[in-house]
Amino acid sequence: MEIFTREVIFWLFCMGVPTFMAYNGGATAATVDTIQKEGNWTPTGIGLLGAMDKIGITASAGLWGFILQQVPSKMLLASGLLVNALSVALFAVTQNGYLMYTTKMLIGFTEGLQWVWAPLWVARWADDAKLPLWINLSGCVAAGVGNGIGTLLAGSSTANGLPYAFSFQVEAAVLVLLFLLMLLVPSEKLAITSAVRVEKVKNEILDSDRRIRSLSDDVMNLETVKGNRPRVRSGSFLHPVLVAEDMTVSQQLEQLFQNKLYCRSAMAFASSNYINAGLAFIWIRLYMSLWTLHKQVSVVSFLIVTGVGGAMGIAVSSGVEGSSAAKTLAFLKKAAALACVGSLVTIAGYVLQLLYGDRLGPLTLLIFSWTGILLLTGGVAGTTGLIQIVCNNSVEDEKVRSFGVGLAQGINNLFGNSFGPLLPQMVMDLFIFLFRLNEAQALFVGAVSVAAAAFVVLGCVVSATQALEAPGSRPPSPKRATTMPAVVEDPGDHQPLLHPWCCNY
């Protein structure tokens, strides 16, 4: 009886591995208060620590798509998984700041490989019926579940007196177990191509990527979707990026920079994920300090409030017809406006608690602030997926579109996922230096810098709408002002694989 069937391999290495790699981000956010106290970190220092794995993913993005063409998948995956597990184990036992930065960078660097390989493996081995489900599971679901498990386990364990190292030791143990299982899998069953020559390997990778992109929300032509076919959400996995041979990278960058709709929607996409990442990193400490909640309550409240808000936003936005750019942006303005209302309610709750908490009642203000967060996260979740569709499909030249998709994901990963933990901490440091704020006041300032980004999202969406309506904002094309473009498959035989960028998780 065959043990390592394609289903077993999927659940172990396309679900299990990315789940426990994404676990690291949640565990870091949930233990940052303990790490900060034990290591005497500055706010900026701890923010940089939280951003290092995302920086590592971004830094590795230019390598994995190319290396997968040169090195057997099993050798590369096993090496990356071992380095990741050892880095997590070292992170758990050291308190040296520079070593912790290095291990987090390596964690992100090797994690990027997984997000490249998994969708390409699924595209090769999954049949048509399983492809949408497996892509969703190995992308959005694995990232979300892993992050949630990491937050819950790390937050609960430190809240009950265990050292922060415990949650990372659990992660390292699971990853080592998965590494040992991977060694038993035949190499050909982990391969993303059946070819031997590099040129044929490249073409098979491109074929797999086109199979994914033909179903993906972020680049598909939604006018062709009929019936009950699942809508694929790319989640956290990386797309290989194609660069046309008849255009230099600088020429493509210039074309994208001149596309105002692309630039403004890319920044809206990154800004919305900045809010998600910032909230995750500051929430637990904020409510422990400002409301003196027990850490366990802060952890559970974060998962419930942001989870419900995000689910509401996704549910509403999933019913929006995405084939019309004008209609999509009209909905996005409403969603971003809702996020701004939530931002104002949230900030008002924080201000009242900071100034009048004892007189007005902490529970009343707690519910008030959570209501604001529900509106904020609902509006942001309703914005994120659709603005990515607008951004990617705003690039009319099929030869440049794939490069634009990767660049937009890179912008999101750097300015959204990396700046989310880092920038609010830098703001806190600045205000502590200028005004000698205490911990609760500093966390309040950091939280305001996160919530206020909803207005940046709204501004970018409004600006993108103006760019769509302005004549000459993009190269002229009939019916382009109101209809999203169909995605023409790129001829892989004439376009070399350059690199992938990472999307948010």
Short mmCIF file of C-alpha atoms in Angstrom, two decimals:
data_model
loop_
_atom_site.label_atom_id
_atom_site.label_comp_id
_atom_site.label_asym_id
_atom_site.label_seq_id
_atom_site.Cartn_x
_atom_site.Cartn_y
_atom_site.Cartn_z
CA MET A 1 0.00 0.00 0.00
CA GLU A 2 1.35 3.39 -1.00
CA ILE A 3 1.86 5.67 1.99
CA PHE A 4 2.77 8.99 0.41
CA THR A 5 -0.16 9.56 -1.89
CA ARG A 6 -0.69 13.00 -3.37
CA GLU A 7 -3.36 13.67 -0.73
CA VAL A 8 -0.97 12.78 2.11
CA ILE A 9 1.77 14.94 0.61
CA PHE A 10 -0.66 17.83 0.24
CA TRP A 11 -1.81 17.71 3.86
CA LEU A 12 1.71 17.27 5.24
CA PHE A 13 3.72 19.68 3.12
CA CYS A 14 1.27 22.05 1.40
CA MET A 15 -0.83 22.50 4.54
CA GLY A 16 1.22 21.36 7.54
CA VAL A 17 4.48 23.08 6.69
CA PRO A 18 3.04 26.49 5.70
CA THR A 19 0.65 26.40 8.66
CA PHE A 20 3.49 26.01 11.15
CA MET A 21 5.65 28.51 9.32
CA ALA A 22 2.83 31.08 9.48
CA TYR A 23 2.44 30.08 13.15
CA ASN A 24 5.70 31.94 13.82
CA GLY A 25 4.21 35.37 13.04
CA GLY A 26 1.30 34.86 15.43
CA ALA A 27 3.55 33.49 18.16
CA THR A 28 5.87 36.48 17.86
CA ALA A 29 3.01 38.98 18.13
CA ALA A 30 1.57 37.17 21.17
CA THR A 31 4.89 37.00 23.05
CA VAL A 32 6.31 40.40 22.13
CA ASP A 33 5.42 41.82 25.56
CA THR A 34 7.41 39.06 27.30
CA ILE A 35 10.32 39.29 24.86
CA GLN A 36 10.44 43.07 25.27
CA LYS A 37 10.56 42.91 29.07
CA GLU A 38 13.13 40.11 29.27
CA GLY A 39 15.42 41.67 26.67
CA ASN A 40 14.89 45.33 27.56
CA TRP A 41 14.05 46.16 23.94
CA THR A 42 13.20 49.62 22.68
CA PRO A 43 9.87 49.96 20.82
CA THR A 44 11.67 50.39 17.48
CA GLY A 45 13.89 47.40 18.19
CA ILE A 46 10.96 45.12 18.97
CA GLY A 47 9.10 46.42 15.92
CA LEU A 48 12.05 45.59 13.70
CA LEU A 49 12.17 42.11 15.20
CA GLY A 50 8.51 41.63 14.27
CA ALA A 51 9.21 42.79 10.72
CA MET A 52 12.38 40.77 10.06
CA ASP A 53 10.68 37.61 8.79
CA LYS A 54 8.62 39.66 6.29
CA ILE A 55 11.80 41.42 5.20
CA GLY A 56 13.37 37.98 4.77
CA ILE A 57 10.51 36.83 2.56
CA THR A 58 10.85 39.97 0.45
CA ALA A 59 14.62 39.58 0.17
CA SER A 60 14.30 35.96 -0.95
CA ALA A 61 11.60 36.68 -3.48
CA GLY A 62 14.05 37.23 -6.29
CA LEU A 63 15.72 33.85 -5.80
CA TRP A 64 13.36 30.94 -5.28
CA GLY A 65 11.64 31.00 -8.67
CA PHE A 66 15.04 30.78 -10.36
CA ILE A 67 16.58 28.23 -7.95
CA LEU A 68 13.62 25.87 -8.33
CA GLN A 69 14.55 25.61 -12.01
CA GLN A 70 18.10 24.53 -11.14
CA VAL A 71 17.83 22.37 -8.01
CA PRO A 72 15.61 19.31 -7.33
CA SER A 73 12.57 20.28 -5.27
CA LYS A 74 13.12 17.72 -2.52
CA MET A 75 16.72 18.77 -1.87
CA LEU A 76 15.74 22.44 -1.77
CA LEU A 77 12.64 21.95 0.37
CA ALA A 78 14.34 19.67 2.88
CA SER A 79 17.27 22.06 3.26
CA GLY A 80 14.97 25.06 3.68
CA LEU A 81 12.76 23.26 6.18
CA LEU A 82 15.75 22.20 8.27
CA VAL A 83 17.21 25.71 8.30
CA ASN A 84 13.79 27.10 9.27
CA ALA A 85 13.37 24.62 12.13
CA LEU A 86 16.89 25.23 13.47
CA SER A 87 16.39 29.01 13.24
CA VAL A 88 13.16 28.76 15.23
CA ALA A 89 14.86 26.59 17.84
CA LEU A 90 17.74 29.05 18.16
CA PHE A 91 15.34 31.99 18.38
CA ALA A 92 13.64 30.24 21.31
CA VAL A 93 16.78 29.92 23.42
CA THR A 94 18.77 33.08 22.70
CA GLN A 95 18.29 36.58 24.07
CA ASN A 96 21.01 38.17 21.95
CA GLY A 97 19.32 40.84 19.88
CA TYR A 98 21.49 40.50 16.79
CA LEU A 99 21.12 36.72 16.79
CA MET A 100 17.35 37.04 17.14
CA TYR A 101 17.28 39.41 14.16
CA THR A 102 19.36 36.95 12.13
CA THR A 103 17.21 33.93 12.98
CA LYS A 104 14.00 35.81 12.16
CA MET A 105 15.49 36.85 8.82
CA LEU A 106 16.37 33.22 8.06
CA ILE A 107 12.88 32.11 9.10
CA GLY A 108 11.35 34.50 6.57
CA PHE A 109 13.96 33.71 3.92
CA THR A 110 13.25 29.96 4.01
CA GLU A 111 9.51 30.47 4.46
CA GLY A 112 9.43 32.25 1.11
CA LEU A 113 10.49 29.02 -0.61
CA GLN A 114 7.43 27.22 0.72
CA TRP A 115 5.04 29.83 -0.66
CA VAL A 116 6.65 29.47 -4.10
CA TRP A 117 6.71 25.68 -4.21
CA ALA A 118 3.29 24.82 -2.75
CA PRO A 119 1.01 26.35 -5.42
CA LEU A 120 3.23 25.06 -8.23
CA TRP A 121 3.11 21.54 -6.76
CA VAL A 122 -0.66 21.78 -6.40
CA ALA A 123 -1.00 22.99 -10.00
CA ARG A 124 0.92 19.95 -11.22
CA TRP A 125 -0.61 17.23 -9.05
CA ALA A 126 -4.20 18.34 -8.33
CA ASP A 127 -7.00 17.47 -10.72
CA ASP A 128 -9.44 20.11 -11.94
CA ALA A 129 -11.94 19.35 -9.18
CA LYS A 130 -9.41 19.70 -6.35
CA LEU A 131 -7.32 22.56 -7.72
CA PRO A 132 -9.39 25.53 -6.40
CA LEU A 133 -9.87 23.93 -2.97
CA TRP A 134 -6.21 22.97 -2.58
CA ILE A 135 -5.01 26.40 -3.70
CA ASN A 136 -7.31 28.09 -1.16
CA LEU A 137 -6.26 25.72 1.63
CA SER A 138 -2.53 26.01 0.99
CA GLY A 139 -2.73 29.81 0.68
CA CYS A 140 -5.21 31.81 2.74
CA VAL A 141 -6.35 29.02 5.05
CA ALA A 142 -2.89 27.73 5.98
CA ALA A 143 -1.63 31.25 6.67
CA GLY A 144 -4.68 32.28 8.69
CA VAL A 145 -4.97 29.06 10.70
CA GLY A 146 -1.24 28.99 11.43
CA ASN A 147 -1.17 32.60 12.56
CA GLY A 148 -4.22 32.03 14.76
CA ILE A 149 -2.81 28.89 16.36
CA GLY A 150 0.48 30.67 17.03
CA THR A 151 -1.29 33.62 18.63
CA LEU A 152 -3.53 31.43 20.80
CA LEU A 153 -0.88 28.97 21.97
CA ALA A 154 1.87 31.53 22.57
CA GLY A 155 -0.48 34.00 24.24
CA SER A 156 -2.08 31.38 26.46
CA SER A 157 1.20 29.76 27.48
CA THR A 158 2.89 33.03 28.47
CA ALA A 159 -0.29 34.22 30.20
CA ASN A 160 -0.11 31.11 32.39
CA GLY A 161 3.52 31.52 33.37
CA LEU A 162 5.37 29.51 30.74
CA PRO A 163 8.42 31.10 29.11
CA TYR A 164 7.97 32.56 25.63
CA ALA A 165 10.46 29.96 24.35
CA PHE A 166 7.87 27.20 24.84
CA SER A 167 5.67 28.17 21.89
CA PHE A 168 8.68 28.40 19.56
CA GLN A 169 10.02 25.06 20.79
CA VAL A 170 6.67 23.50 19.88
CA GLU A 171 6.95 24.99 16.40
CA ALA A 172 10.53 23.77 15.97
CA ALA A 173 9.57 20.24 17.08
CA VAL A 174 6.71 20.04 14.58
CA LEU A 175 8.90 21.35 11.75
CA VAL A 176 11.64 18.82 12.56
CA LEU A 177 9.05 16.04 12.46
CA LEU A 178 7.82 17.26 9.08
CA PHE A 179 11.44 17.42 7.89
CA LEU A 180 12.02 13.77 8.86
CA LEU A 181 8.83 12.74 7.05
CA MET A 182 9.92 14.69 3.99
CA LEU A 183 13.12 12.67 3.83
CA LEU A 184 11.03 9.52 3.37
CA VAL A 185 9.08 10.88 0.40
CA PRO A 186 10.33 9.85 -3.06
CA SER A 187 11.89 12.84 -4.82
CA GLU A 188 9.66 12.60 -7.87
CA LYS A 189 6.55 13.05 -5.71
CA LEU A 190 7.74 16.46 -4.48
CA ALA A 191 8.80 17.63 -7.93
CA ILE A 192 6.94 20.49 -9.56
CA THR A 193 7.95 19.35 -13.06
CA SER A 194 8.81 16.10 -14.81
CA ALA A 195 11.44 17.76 -17.02
CA VAL A 196 15.20 17.49 -16.68
CA ARG A 197 16.52 20.25 -18.92
CA VAL A 198 16.36 23.75 -17.41
CA GLU A 199 14.46 25.24 -20.36
CA LYS A 200 11.77 22.57 -20.15
CA VAL A 201 11.62 22.95 -16.38
CA LYS A 202 10.98 26.68 -16.83
CA ASN A 203 8.18 26.07 -19.33
CA GLU A 204 6.46 23.54 -17.05
CA ILE A 205 6.65 25.99 -14.13
CA LEU A 206 5.08 28.65 -16.32
CA ASP A 207 2.33 26.24 -17.36
CA SER A 208 1.58 25.50 -13.69
CA ASP A 209 1.50 29.19 -12.83
CA ARG A 210 -0.87 29.94 -15.70
CA ARG A 211 -3.17 27.18 -14.46
CA ILE A 212 -3.30 28.88 -11.05
CA ARG A 213 -3.70 32.38 -12.46
CA SER A 214 -6.58 31.26 -14.67
CA LEU A 215 -8.58 30.68 -11.46
CA SER A 216 -7.14 33.34 -9.18
CA ASP A 217 -9.14 36.35 -8.03
CA ASP A 218 -6.23 38.66 -8.48
CA VAL A 219 -5.69 38.15 -12.20
CA MET A 220 -8.67 36.33 -13.62
CA ASN A 221 -11.38 37.80 -15.80
CA LEU A 222 -14.38 37.52 -13.54
CA GLU A 223 -16.82 37.94 -16.43
CA THR A 224 -16.15 34.33 -17.41
CA VAL A 225 -16.95 32.84 -14.01
CA LYS A 226 -20.26 31.05 -14.06
CA GLY A 227 -22.00 28.55 -11.85
CA ASN A 228 -20.65 27.42 -8.50
CA ARG A 229 -16.94 27.34 -9.22
CA PRO A 230 -15.05 28.42 -6.08
CA ARG A 231 -13.41 31.83 -6.12
CA VAL A 232 -9.73 31.30 -5.50
CA ARG A 233 -7.96 33.60 -3.05
CA SER A 234 -4.24 33.66 -3.55
CA GLY A 235 -3.55 34.29 0.11
CA SER A 236 0.12 34.08 0.98
CA PHE A 237 1.64 32.11 -1.83
CA LEU A 238 4.06 33.58 -4.33
CA HIS A 239 3.46 33.96 -8.04
CA PRO A 240 6.31 33.48 -10.49
CA VAL A 241 6.84 36.73 -12.35
CA LEU A 242 7.49 36.98 -16.07
CA VAL A 243 9.51 39.71 -17.72
CA ALA A 244 9.15 40.34 -21.44
CA GLU A 245 12.37 39.86 -23.36
CA ASP A 246 11.65 42.83 -25.64
CA MET A 247 11.44 45.27 -22.69
CA THR A 248 13.99 46.05 -20.00
CA VAL A 249 13.01 46.06 -16.34
CA SER A 250 13.45 49.85 -16.24
CA GLN A 251 11.08 50.25 -19.22
CA GLN A 252 8.46 48.12 -17.50
CA LEU A 253 8.87 50.01 -14.24
CA GLU A 254 8.44 53.29 -16.12
CA GLN A 255 5.26 52.01 -17.76
CA LEU A 256 3.85 50.88 -14.42
CA PHE A 257 4.82 54.16 -12.72
CA GLN A 258 2.96 56.12 -15.40
CA ASN A 259 -0.15 54.01 -14.78
CA LYS A 260 -1.85 56.06 -12.05
CA LEU A 261 -4.59 53.52 -11.45
CA TYR A 262 -2.01 50.79 -10.85
CA CYS A 263 0.12 52.90 -8.49
CA ARG A 264 -2.78 54.17 -6.38
CA SER A 265 -4.53 50.82 -6.09
CA ALA A 266 -1.20 49.15 -5.19
CA MET A 267 -0.76 51.60 -2.32
CA ALA A 268 -4.36 51.04 -1.19
CA PHE A 269 -3.66 47.30 -1.14
CA ALA A 270 -0.48 47.76 0.92
CA SER A 271 -2.14 50.26 3.29
CA SER A 272 -5.00 47.90 4.08
CA ASN A 273 -2.58 45.14 4.99
CA TYR A 274 -0.54 47.60 7.06
CA ILE A 275 -3.63 47.91 9.28
CA ASN A 276 -3.98 44.14 9.61
CA ALA A 277 -0.31 43.64 10.48
CA GLY A 278 -0.21 46.62 12.84
CA LEU A 279 -3.28 45.54 14.79
CA ALA A 280 -1.93 42.03 15.22
CA PHE A 281 1.35 43.29 16.62
CA ILE A 282 0.02 45.90 19.07
CA TRP A 283 -3.40 44.62 20.17
CA ILE A 284 -2.44 42.38 23.10
CA ARG A 285 -0.09 44.88 24.74
CA LEU A 286 -2.54 47.75 24.18
CA TYR A 287 -5.47 46.11 25.94
CA MET A 288 -3.27 44.72 28.72
CA SER A 289 -1.91 48.21 29.41
CA LEU A 290 -4.79 50.55 28.64
CA TRP A 291 -7.58 48.37 30.06
CA THR A 292 -5.43 46.17 32.34
CA LEU A 293 -7.02 43.07 30.83
CA HIS A 294 -5.55 39.67 31.59
CA LYS A 295 -3.35 38.54 28.72
CA GLN A 296 -5.53 35.50 28.01
CA VAL A 297 -8.57 37.78 27.54
CA SER A 298 -6.57 40.08 25.26
CA VAL A 299 -5.48 37.15 23.09
CA VAL A 300 -8.96 35.65 22.75
CA SER A 301 -10.57 39.04 22.14
CA PHE A 302 -8.12 39.74 19.33
CA LEU A 303 -8.92 36.47 17.58
CA ILE A 304 -12.68 36.86 17.97
CA VAL A 305 -13.11 40.56 17.18
CA THR A 306 -10.76 40.70 14.20
CA GLY A 307 -11.94 37.30 12.99
CA VAL A 308 -15.61 38.29 13.01
CA GLY A 309 -14.88 41.65 11.41
CA GLY A 310 -12.75 40.09 8.70
CA ALA A 311 -15.32 37.39 7.97
CA MET A 312 -18.07 40.00 7.60
CA GLY A 313 -15.97 42.03 5.16
CA ILE A 314 -15.03 39.01 3.06
CA ALA A 315 -18.64 37.76 2.98
CA VAL A 316 -19.95 41.09 1.68
CA SER A 317 -17.15 41.66 -0.83
CA SER A 318 -17.47 38.12 -2.21
CA GLY A 319 -20.85 39.05 -3.63
CA VAL A 320 -19.48 42.03 -5.59
CA GLU A 321 -19.21 41.60 -9.35
CA GLY A 322 -15.54 42.24 -10.04
CA SER A 323 -15.58 42.54 -13.83
CA SER A 324 -16.38 46.27 -13.82
CA ALA A 325 -13.60 48.50 -12.55
CA ALA A 326 -15.97 51.43 -12.00
CA LYS A 327 -18.48 49.36 -10.01
CA THR A 328 -15.73 47.70 -8.02
CA LEU A 329 -14.17 51.02 -7.05
CA ALA A 330 -17.60 52.38 -6.12
CA PHE A 331 -17.99 49.50 -3.66
CA LEU A 332 -14.43 49.95 -2.43
CA LYS A 333 -15.09 53.60 -1.56
CA LYS A 334 -17.98 52.49 0.63
CA ALA A 335 -15.89 49.76 2.27
CA ALA A 336 -12.99 52.16 2.90
CA ALA A 337 -15.41 54.76 4.27
CA LEU A 338 -16.77 52.13 6.68
CA ALA A 339 -13.20 51.42 7.77
CA CYS A 340 -12.71 55.15 8.42
CA VAL A 341 -15.85 55.26 10.57
CA GLY A 342 -14.51 52.25 12.48
CA SER A 343 -11.17 54.01 12.85
CA LEU A 344 -12.81 57.10 14.38
CA VAL A 345 -14.91 55.01 16.77
CA THR A 346 -11.84 52.97 17.78
CA ILE A 347 -9.67 56.04 18.39
CA ALA A 348 -12.49 57.72 20.33
CA GLY A 349 -12.75 54.65 22.55
CA TYR A 350 -9.01 54.73 23.20
CA VAL A 351 -9.03 58.46 24.00
CA LEU A 352 -11.95 58.15 26.40
CA GLN A 353 -10.37 55.18 28.16
CA LEU A 354 -7.04 56.97 28.46
CA LEU A 355 -8.60 60.15 29.89
CA TYR A 356 -11.85 59.13 31.58
CA GLY A 357 -11.75 55.34 31.92
CA ASP A 358 -12.48 55.25 35.64
CA ARG A 359 -15.49 57.59 35.37
CA LEU A 360 -17.13 56.23 32.21
CA GLY A 361 -16.63 52.56 32.97
CA PRO A 362 -13.91 50.40 31.39
CA LEU A 363 -16.39 47.74 30.17
CA THR A 364 -18.50 50.28 28.28
CA LEU A 365 -15.47 51.76 26.58
CA LEU A 366 -14.08 48.30 25.89
CA ILE A 367 -17.22 47.32 23.98
CA PHE A 368 -17.16 50.72 22.28
CA SER A 369 -13.59 50.20 21.03
CA TRP A 370 -14.30 46.63 19.93
CA THR A 371 -17.27 47.87 17.91
CA GLY A 372 -14.95 50.28 16.17
CA ILE A 373 -12.47 47.48 15.44
CA LEU A 374 -15.28 45.36 13.97
CA LEU A 375 -16.15 48.16 11.56
CA LEU A 376 -12.49 48.85 10.81
CA THR A 377 -11.51 45.24 10.08
CA GLY A 378 -14.74 44.63 8.19
CA GLY A 379 -14.09 47.58 5.91
CA VAL A 380 -10.44 46.61 5.42
CA ALA A 381 -11.30 42.97 4.65
CA GLY A 382 -13.89 44.13 2.14
CA THR A 383 -11.25 46.28 0.46
CA THR A 384 -8.18 44.06 0.30
CA GLY A 385 -9.14 41.39 -2.22
CA LEU A 386 -11.02 43.61 -4.64
CA ILE A 387 -8.43 46.38 -4.75
CA GLN A 388 -5.86 43.73 -5.65
CA ILE A 389 -8.01 42.73 -8.62
CA VAL A 390 -8.28 46.36 -9.74
CA CYS A 391 -4.53 46.85 -9.34
CA ASN A 392 -3.49 43.77 -11.29
CA ASN A 393 -5.98 44.20 -14.10
CA SER A 394 -5.14 47.88 -14.55
CA VAL A 395 -2.04 46.83 -16.50
CA GLU A 396 -3.16 46.44 -20.09
CA ASP A 397 0.03 45.10 -21.63
CA GLU A 398 -0.04 41.34 -21.08
CA LYS A 399 3.76 41.24 -21.17
CA VAL A 400 3.98 43.73 -18.32
CA ARG A 401 1.00 42.53 -16.30
CA SER A 402 2.78 39.59 -14.71
CA PHE A 403 5.67 41.82 -13.65
CA GLY A 404 3.09 44.26 -12.26
CA VAL A 405 1.42 41.49 -10.23
CA GLY A 406 4.73 40.59 -8.63
CA LEU A 407 5.69 44.19 -8.00
CA ALA A 408 2.34 44.93 -6.33
CA GLN A 409 2.79 41.91 -4.06
CA GLY A 410 6.30 43.09 -3.21
CA ILE A 411 5.02 46.59 -2.37
CA ASN A 412 2.38 45.03 -0.17
CA ASN A 413 4.83 42.77 1.60
CA LEU A 414 7.27 45.59 2.30
CA PHE A 415 5.01 48.56 3.04
CA GLY A 416 2.09 46.55 4.40
CA ASN A 417 3.27 43.44 6.23
CA SER A 418 6.74 44.72 7.23
CA PHE A 419 5.81 48.30 8.13
CA GLY A 420 2.76 47.11 10.12
CA PRO A 421 4.86 45.93 13.08
CA LEU A 422 7.69 48.45 12.57
CA LEU A 423 6.21 51.91 11.90
CA PRO A 424 3.87 52.14 14.94
CA GLN A 425 6.79 51.17 17.19
CA MET A 426 8.92 53.90 15.64
CA VAL A 427 6.11 56.39 16.26
CA MET A 428 5.97 55.22 19.87
CA ASP A 429 9.71 55.72 20.26
CA LEU A 430 9.50 59.22 18.81
CA PHE A 431 6.67 60.31 21.14
CA ILE A 432 8.37 58.76 24.17
CA PHE A 433 11.48 60.80 23.34
CA LEU A 434 9.57 64.04 22.72
CA PHE A 435 6.89 63.89 25.42
CA ARG A 436 8.14 61.33 27.98
CA LEU A 437 5.04 59.17 27.60
CA ASN A 438 4.36 56.19 29.83
CA GLU A 439 3.69 52.70 28.39
CA ALA A 440 -0.10 53.07 28.07
CA GLN A 441 0.20 56.47 26.41
CA ALA A 442 2.86 55.24 23.99
CA LEU A 443 0.78 52.22 23.00
CA PHE A 444 -2.19 54.53 22.47
CA VAL A 445 -0.14 56.63 20.04
CA GLY A 446 1.03 53.50 18.22
CA ALA A 447 -2.53 52.18 17.93
CA VAL A 448 -3.74 55.51 16.55
CA SER A 449 -1.05 55.36 13.86
CA VAL A 450 -2.46 51.97 12.82
CA ALA A 451 -6.17 52.85 12.88
CA ALA A 452 -5.62 56.19 11.12
CA ALA A 453 -4.22 54.34 8.09
CA ALA A 454 -7.86 53.67 7.12
CA PHE A 455 -7.92 57.24 5.81
CA VAL A 456 -4.87 56.48 3.67
CA VAL A 457 -6.75 53.51 2.21
CA LEU A 458 -9.77 55.70 1.46
CA GLY A 459 -7.58 58.38 -0.09
CA CYS A 460 -5.87 55.84 -2.33
CA VAL A 461 -9.21 54.34 -3.42
CA VAL A 462 -10.68 57.78 -4.20
CA SER A 463 -7.52 58.70 -6.06
CA ALA A 464 -7.67 55.42 -8.01
CA THR A 465 -11.26 56.21 -8.98
CA GLN A 466 -10.19 59.60 -10.25
CA ALA A 467 -7.38 57.98 -12.21
CA LEU A 468 -9.84 55.57 -13.82
CA GLU A 469 -12.14 58.41 -14.83
CA ALA A 470 -9.40 60.78 -16.01
CA PRO A 471 -8.79 60.74 -19.76
CA GLY A 472 -5.28 59.70 -20.73
CA SER A 473 -4.47 58.22 -17.32
CA ARG A 474 -3.67 54.94 -19.07
CA PRO A 475 -3.03 53.96 -22.68
CA PRO A 476 -6.30 54.19 -24.63
CA SER A 477 -8.26 51.00 -25.05
CA PRO A 478 -11.90 50.59 -26.07
CA LYS A 479 -14.33 49.90 -23.21
CA ARG A 480 -11.44 49.89 -20.76
CA ALA A 481 -12.91 52.62 -18.58
CA THR A 482 -15.65 50.40 -17.23
CA THR A 483 -14.72 46.79 -17.93
CA MET A 484 -11.95 44.78 -16.34
CA PRO A 485 -9.64 43.19 -18.91
CA ALA A 486 -9.51 39.56 -19.75
CA VAL A 487 -6.18 38.02 -18.86
CA VAL A 488 -4.47 36.67 -21.94
CA GLU A 489 -2.15 33.80 -21.21
CA ASP A 490 1.48 34.78 -21.54
CA PRO A 491 3.50 32.78 -24.06
CA GLY A 492 5.93 31.11 -21.69
CA ASP A 493 8.21 29.95 -24.49
CA HIS A 494 9.22 33.55 -25.14
CA GLN A 495 9.32 34.93 -21.60
CA PRO A 496 11.92 33.84 -19.02
CA LEU A 497 11.00 33.32 -15.40
CA LEU A 498 12.45 36.18 -13.33
CA HIS A 499 11.27 35.98 -9.75
CA PRO A 500 8.23 35.84 -7.44
CA TRP A 501 7.03 38.29 -4.82
CA CYS A 502 5.06 37.47 -1.75
CA CYS A 503 1.50 38.41 -0.98
CA ASN A 504 0.07 39.13 2.48
CA TYR A 505 -0.86 36.62 5.12
#
